[in-house]
mmCIF file of C-alpha atoms (C1' of nucleotides) in Angstrom:
data_model
loop_
_atom_site.group_PDB
_atom_site.id
_atom_site.type_symbol
_atom_site.label_atom_id
_atom_site.label_comp_id
_atom_site.label_asym_id
_atom_site.label_seq_id
_atom_site.Cartn_x
_atom_site.Cartn_y
_atom_site.Cartn_z
ATOM 1 C CA MET A 7 0.582 15.886 -23.965
ATOM 2 C CA ILE A 8 4.067 15.742 -22.513
ATOM 3 C CA ALA A 9 3.257 18.608 -20.160
ATOM 4 C CA LYS A 10 0.111 16.853 -19.026
ATOM 5 C CA LEU A 11 2.018 13.678 -18.432
ATOM 6 C CA ASP A 12 4.704 15.538 -16.516
ATOM 7 C CA SER A 13 2.186 17.016 -14.134
ATOM 8 C CA MET A 14 0.986 13.510 -13.361
ATOM 9 C CA LEU A 15 4.397 12.526 -12.140
ATOM 10 C CA LEU A 16 5.457 12.734 -8.531
ATOM 11 C CA PRO A 17 8.200 15.231 -7.642
ATOM 12 C CA ARG A 18 11.427 13.457 -6.789
ATOM 13 C CA LYS A 19 11.732 14.882 -3.288
ATOM 14 C CA LYS A 20 8.167 14.014 -2.364
ATOM 15 C CA PHE A 21 8.642 10.436 -3.424
ATOM 16 C CA LEU A 22 11.863 10.051 -1.475
ATOM 17 C CA TYR A 23 10.473 11.676 1.649
ATOM 18 C CA HIS A 24 7.203 9.816 1.776
ATOM 19 C CA TYR A 25 8.307 6.411 0.565
ATOM 20 C CA LYS A 26 11.456 6.195 2.659
ATOM 21 C CA ASN A 27 11.018 3.043 4.719
ATOM 22 C CA VAL A 28 12.759 4.371 7.830
ATOM 23 C CA ARG A 29 11.810 2.975 11.196
ATOM 24 C CA TRP A 30 10.786 6.295 12.724
ATOM 25 C CA ALA A 31 8.932 8.070 9.965
ATOM 26 C CA ARG A 32 8.496 11.345 11.782
ATOM 27 C CA GLY A 33 6.336 14.000 10.155
ATOM 28 C CA ARG A 34 4.869 11.948 7.295
ATOM 29 C CA HIS A 35 1.436 13.479 7.594
ATOM 30 C CA GLU A 36 0.619 12.602 4.033
ATOM 31 C CA THR A 37 0.214 9.265 2.374
ATOM 32 C CA TYR A 38 0.839 8.640 -1.297
ATOM 33 C CA LEU A 39 -0.655 5.945 -3.449
ATOM 34 C CA CYS A 40 0.833 5.174 -6.854
ATOM 35 C CA PHE A 41 -1.303 2.889 -8.960
ATOM 36 C CA VAL A 42 -1.285 0.843 -12.139
ATOM 37 C CA VAL A 43 -4.588 -0.309 -13.611
ATOM 38 C CA LYS A 44 -4.775 -3.104 -16.164
ATOM 39 C CA ARG A 45 -8.000 -3.815 -18.007
ATOM 40 C CA ARG A 46 -8.852 -7.047 -19.739
ATOM 41 C CA VAL A 47 -11.833 -6.849 -22.087
ATOM 42 C CA GLY A 48 -11.497 -9.798 -24.442
ATOM 43 C CA PRO A 49 -9.137 -12.732 -24.273
ATOM 44 C CA ASP A 50 -6.226 -10.585 -25.390
ATOM 45 C CA SER A 51 -7.112 -6.910 -25.206
ATOM 46 C CA LEU A 52 -5.188 -5.314 -22.430
ATOM 47 C CA SER A 53 -4.971 -1.655 -21.591
ATOM 48 C CA PHE A 54 -3.145 0.267 -19.006
ATOM 49 C CA ASP A 55 -3.441 3.349 -16.852
ATOM 50 C CA PHE A 56 -1.389 4.761 -14.036
ATOM 51 C CA GLY A 57 -1.109 7.722 -11.707
ATOM 52 C CA HIS A 58 -0.854 8.718 -8.101
ATOM 53 C CA LEU A 59 -3.008 10.179 -5.334
ATOM 54 C CA ARG A 60 -2.541 11.493 -1.837
ATOM 55 C CA ASN A 61 -4.878 11.866 1.117
ATOM 56 C CA ARG A 62 -6.892 15.101 1.228
ATOM 57 C CA ASN A 63 -9.302 16.827 3.590
ATOM 58 C CA GLY A 64 -9.118 14.119 6.203
ATOM 59 C CA CYS A 65 -9.947 11.427 3.661
ATOM 60 C CA HIS A 66 -7.501 8.551 3.569
ATOM 61 C CA VAL A 67 -5.960 7.946 0.189
ATOM 62 C CA GLU A 68 -7.429 4.431 -0.161
ATOM 63 C CA LEU A 69 -10.971 5.738 0.185
ATOM 64 C CA LEU A 70 -10.167 8.526 -2.248
ATOM 65 C CA PHE A 71 -8.987 5.877 -4.662
ATOM 66 C CA LEU A 72 -12.227 3.931 -4.249
ATOM 67 C CA ARG A 73 -14.096 7.118 -5.122
ATOM 68 C CA HIS A 74 -12.134 7.451 -8.354
ATOM 69 C CA LEU A 75 -12.490 3.789 -9.208
ATOM 70 C CA SER A 76 -15.581 3.966 -11.403
ATOM 71 C CA THR A 77 -13.888 6.555 -13.621
ATOM 72 C CA LEU A 78 -10.655 4.637 -13.624
ATOM 73 C CA CYS A 79 -12.319 1.319 -14.387
ATOM 74 C CA PRO A 80 -15.265 1.780 -16.770
ATOM 75 C CA GLY A 81 -17.507 -1.275 -16.765
ATOM 76 C CA LEU A 82 -16.144 -2.611 -13.511
ATOM 77 C CA SER A 83 -19.572 -2.703 -11.928
ATOM 78 C CA GLY A 84 -22.706 -3.773 -13.717
ATOM 79 C CA TYR A 85 -23.322 -6.653 -16.069
ATOM 80 C CA GLY A 86 -23.161 -7.449 -19.782
ATOM 81 C CA PHE A 87 -25.864 -8.795 -22.082
ATOM 82 C CA HIS A 88 -26.036 -12.213 -20.545
ATOM 83 C CA GLY A 89 -25.667 -11.140 -16.973
ATOM 84 C CA GLU A 90 -21.954 -11.866 -16.852
ATOM 85 C CA ARG A 91 -19.407 -9.419 -15.556
ATOM 86 C CA ARG A 92 -18.083 -7.536 -18.532
ATOM 87 C CA VAL A 93 -14.630 -6.299 -17.733
ATOM 88 C CA SER A 94 -11.915 -7.595 -15.489
ATOM 89 C CA TYR A 95 -9.363 -5.327 -13.908
ATOM 90 C CA SER A 96 -6.230 -5.814 -11.973
ATOM 91 C CA ILE A 97 -4.851 -3.014 -9.904
ATOM 92 C CA THR A 98 -1.475 -2.780 -8.304
ATOM 93 C CA TRP A 99 -0.828 0.033 -5.920
ATOM 94 C CA PHE A 100 2.209 1.179 -4.019
ATOM 95 C CA CYS A 101 1.366 3.030 -0.831
ATOM 96 C CA SER A 102 3.702 4.816 1.545
ATOM 97 C CA TRP A 103 1.710 3.491 4.533
ATOM 98 C CA SER A 104 -0.221 0.259 4.862
ATOM 99 C CA PRO A 105 -3.993 0.795 5.186
ATOM 100 C CA CYS A 106 -5.612 1.664 8.511
ATOM 101 C CA ALA A 107 -8.235 -0.675 9.982
ATOM 102 C CA ASN A 108 -11.145 1.320 8.609
ATOM 103 C CA CYS A 109 -9.758 1.502 5.068
ATOM 104 C CA SER A 110 -9.031 -2.218 5.123
ATOM 105 C CA SER A 111 -12.557 -3.059 6.125
ATOM 106 C CA ARG A 112 -14.008 -0.753 3.471
ATOM 107 C CA LEU A 113 -11.772 -2.362 0.864
ATOM 108 C CA VAL A 114 -12.735 -5.858 1.966
ATOM 109 C CA GLN A 115 -16.385 -4.925 1.731
ATOM 110 C CA PHE A 116 -15.906 -3.554 -1.777
ATOM 111 C CA LEU A 117 -13.809 -6.442 -3.048
ATOM 112 C CA LYS A 118 -16.280 -9.026 -1.813
ATOM 113 C CA GLN A 119 -18.897 -7.651 -4.171
ATOM 114 C CA THR A 120 -16.442 -7.062 -7.006
ATOM 115 C CA PRO A 121 -14.931 -10.420 -7.918
ATOM 116 C CA ASN A 122 -13.780 -9.099 -11.305
ATOM 117 C CA LEU A 123 -11.224 -6.869 -9.598
ATOM 118 C CA ARG A 124 -7.873 -8.166 -8.462
ATOM 119 C CA LEU A 125 -5.848 -6.036 -6.104
ATOM 120 C CA ARG A 126 -2.188 -6.197 -5.236
ATOM 121 C CA ILE A 127 -0.880 -3.864 -2.552
ATOM 122 C CA PHE A 128 2.718 -2.931 -1.947
ATOM 123 C CA VAL A 129 3.508 -0.853 1.129
ATOM 124 C CA SER A 130 6.598 0.985 2.184
ATOM 125 C CA ARG A 131 5.828 1.108 5.920
ATOM 126 C CA LEU A 132 3.349 -0.593 8.253
ATOM 127 C CA TYR A 133 0.795 1.738 9.808
ATOM 128 C CA PHE A 134 0.073 1.175 13.531
ATOM 129 C CA CYS A 135 1.061 -2.461 13.490
ATOM 130 C CA ASP A 136 3.238 -2.596 16.590
ATOM 131 C CA MET A 137 0.665 -3.923 19.001
ATOM 132 C CA GLU A 138 -0.038 -7.618 18.733
ATOM 133 C CA ASP A 139 -3.804 -7.039 18.852
ATOM 134 C CA SER A 140 -4.011 -3.857 16.777
ATOM 135 C CA ARG A 141 -7.026 -3.432 14.536
ATOM 136 C CA GLU A 142 -4.667 -2.544 11.723
ATOM 137 C CA ARG A 143 -3.106 -5.991 11.890
ATOM 138 C CA GLU A 144 -6.521 -7.615 11.790
ATOM 139 C CA GLY A 145 -7.443 -5.455 8.790
ATOM 140 C CA LEU A 146 -4.430 -6.707 6.864
ATOM 141 C CA ARG A 147 -5.410 -10.299 7.598
ATOM 142 C CA LEU A 148 -8.938 -9.658 6.341
ATOM 143 C CA LEU A 149 -7.545 -8.223 3.118
ATOM 144 C CA LYS A 150 -5.447 -11.320 2.647
ATOM 145 C CA LYS A 151 -8.500 -13.438 3.290
ATOM 146 C CA VAL A 152 -10.403 -11.874 0.374
ATOM 147 C CA GLY A 153 -7.452 -12.510 -1.920
ATOM 148 C CA VAL A 154 -5.470 -9.268 -1.787
ATOM 149 C CA HIS A 155 -1.734 -9.776 -2.082
ATOM 150 C CA ILE A 156 0.008 -7.490 0.365
ATOM 151 C CA THR A 157 3.757 -7.134 0.172
ATOM 152 C CA VAL A 158 6.363 -4.861 1.706
ATOM 153 C CA MET A 159 8.207 -2.875 -0.945
ATOM 154 C CA SER A 160 11.747 -3.953 -1.687
ATOM 155 C CA TYR A 161 14.480 -2.306 -3.741
ATOM 156 C CA LYS A 162 13.006 -3.490 -7.039
ATOM 157 C CA ASP A 163 9.607 -2.024 -6.153
ATOM 158 C CA PHE A 164 11.058 1.363 -5.215
ATOM 159 C CA PHE A 165 13.069 1.198 -8.424
ATOM 160 C CA TYR A 166 9.950 0.424 -10.459
ATOM 161 C CA CYS A 167 8.028 3.268 -8.819
ATOM 162 C CA TRP A 168 10.877 5.672 -9.469
ATOM 163 C CA GLN A 169 10.854 4.733 -13.169
ATOM 164 C CA THR A 170 7.086 4.798 -13.462
ATOM 165 C CA PHE A 171 5.645 7.502 -11.225
ATOM 166 C CA VAL A 172 8.439 9.959 -10.489
ATOM 167 C CA ALA A 173 9.594 12.977 -12.489
ATOM 168 C CA GLN A 174 13.220 11.935 -12.383
ATOM 169 C CA GLN A 175 16.249 12.760 -14.438
ATOM 170 C CA SER A 176 18.495 10.401 -12.575
ATOM 171 C CA LYS A 177 18.687 6.740 -11.789
ATOM 172 C CA PHE A 178 17.120 5.595 -8.545
ATOM 173 C CA LYS A 179 19.585 5.634 -5.715
ATOM 174 C CA ALA A 180 18.758 3.653 -2.593
ATOM 175 C CA TRP A 181 18.862 5.437 0.752
ATOM 176 C CA GLU A 182 20.826 4.073 3.637
ATOM 177 C CA ASP A 183 19.272 0.941 5.156
ATOM 178 C CA LEU A 184 16.607 0.577 2.455
ATOM 179 C CA HIS A 185 17.260 -3.141 2.185
ATOM 180 C CA ARG A 186 17.624 -3.781 5.901
ATOM 181 C CA ASN A 187 14.381 -1.910 6.670
ATOM 182 C CA SER A 188 12.509 -3.661 3.901
ATOM 183 C CA VAL A 189 13.575 -7.080 5.159
ATOM 184 C CA ARG A 190 12.624 -6.192 8.725
ATOM 185 C CA LEU A 191 9.183 -4.967 7.659
ATOM 186 C CA ALA A 192 8.621 -7.953 5.382
ATOM 187 C CA ARG A 193 9.306 -10.314 8.277
ATOM 188 C CA LYS A 194 6.955 -8.341 10.463
ATOM 189 C CA LEU A 195 4.225 -8.467 7.821
ATOM 190 C CA ASN A 196 4.718 -12.203 7.400
ATOM 191 C CA ARG A 197 4.263 -12.691 11.114
ATOM 192 C CA ILE A 198 1.100 -10.593 10.987
ATOM 193 C CA LEU A 199 -0.377 -12.518 8.057
ATOM 194 C CA GLN A 200 0.704 -15.897 9.370
ATOM 195 C CA PRO A 201 -2.448 -17.924 9.945
ATOM 196 C CA CYS A 202 -2.613 -18.871 13.598
ATOM 197 C CA ASP A 203 -5.718 -20.950 14.138
ATOM 198 C CA THR A 204 -5.622 -24.060 16.273
ATOM 199 C CA GLU A 205 -5.162 -26.373 13.305
ATOM 200 C CA ASP A 206 -1.899 -24.701 12.398
ATOM 201 C CA LEU A 207 -0.715 -24.639 15.987
ATOM 202 C CA ARG A 208 -1.347 -28.361 16.238
ATOM 203 C CA ASP A 209 0.763 -28.910 13.118
ATOM 204 C CA ALA A 210 3.492 -26.737 14.550
ATOM 205 C CA PHE A 211 3.534 -28.649 17.829
ATOM 206 C CA LYS A 212 3.648 -31.922 15.973
ATOM 207 C CA LEU A 213 6.563 -30.680 13.949
ATOM 208 C CA LEU A 214 8.371 -29.762 17.143
ATOM 209 C CA GLY A 215 7.602 -33.139 18.659
ATOM 210 C CA LEU A 216 5.556 -31.681 21.493
ATOM 211 C "C1'" DA B 15 18.293 4.032 24.993
ATOM 212 C "C1'" DT B 16 14.768 6.149 22.392
ATOM 213 C "C1'" DT B 17 12.056 8.013 18.628
ATOM 214 C "C1'" DT B 18 6.448 7.609 14.462
ATOM 215 C "C1'" DT B 19 2.135 6.758 12.366
ATOM 216 C "C1'" DC B 20 -3.417 9.396 6.187
ATOM 217 C "C1'" DA B 21 -2.485 16.548 11.866
ATOM 218 C "C1'" DA B 22 -3.752 20.292 14.211
ATOM 219 C "C1'" DT B 23 -2.348 24.417 15.358
#
DNA sequence: ATTTTCAAT
């Protein structure tokens, strides 16, 4: 049992390499996704599962996760006796990259027809989000729109992941600039998710007295 | 100052 559990844990070096939130993440040709699944059956029965995945064979890790979802979340789809959804799940995942445009749109599609699933996404780095009009940025906004909470990982999140998903013998030690990078990325994500329709612009102008 | 990105070779 212990051995099985150990093999589910992420090697220390892999975690540090892939989750490092450096500005120029050269050579990260893999993406890791650490997840926690919570299942609510009755008013107070709560169970718990966790693990990690990485992309394989050209398949992005988010889509791989969706493929595993029915096994991970029994009773997620389908209906109970009286036509009501039977089981509610909440999933939190921590991904080394934010989702690409295609993965975002697939997730949005899935979540729209699965209201009994709540998803919270933490990301270490933002994937192709430099251009103002990038499809990746739009994808993140669509995720927000269907109720996904997307957050940039901070020290406490890396710490939690280290405790939960990593085969470690030592306490988590922050790399140089972890905090600075996290703050920079969080600001960038906020700007991306900031609603910017005309209504809001009008309010902003009013506020500025223009 | 500039650099990368769920590879492809």
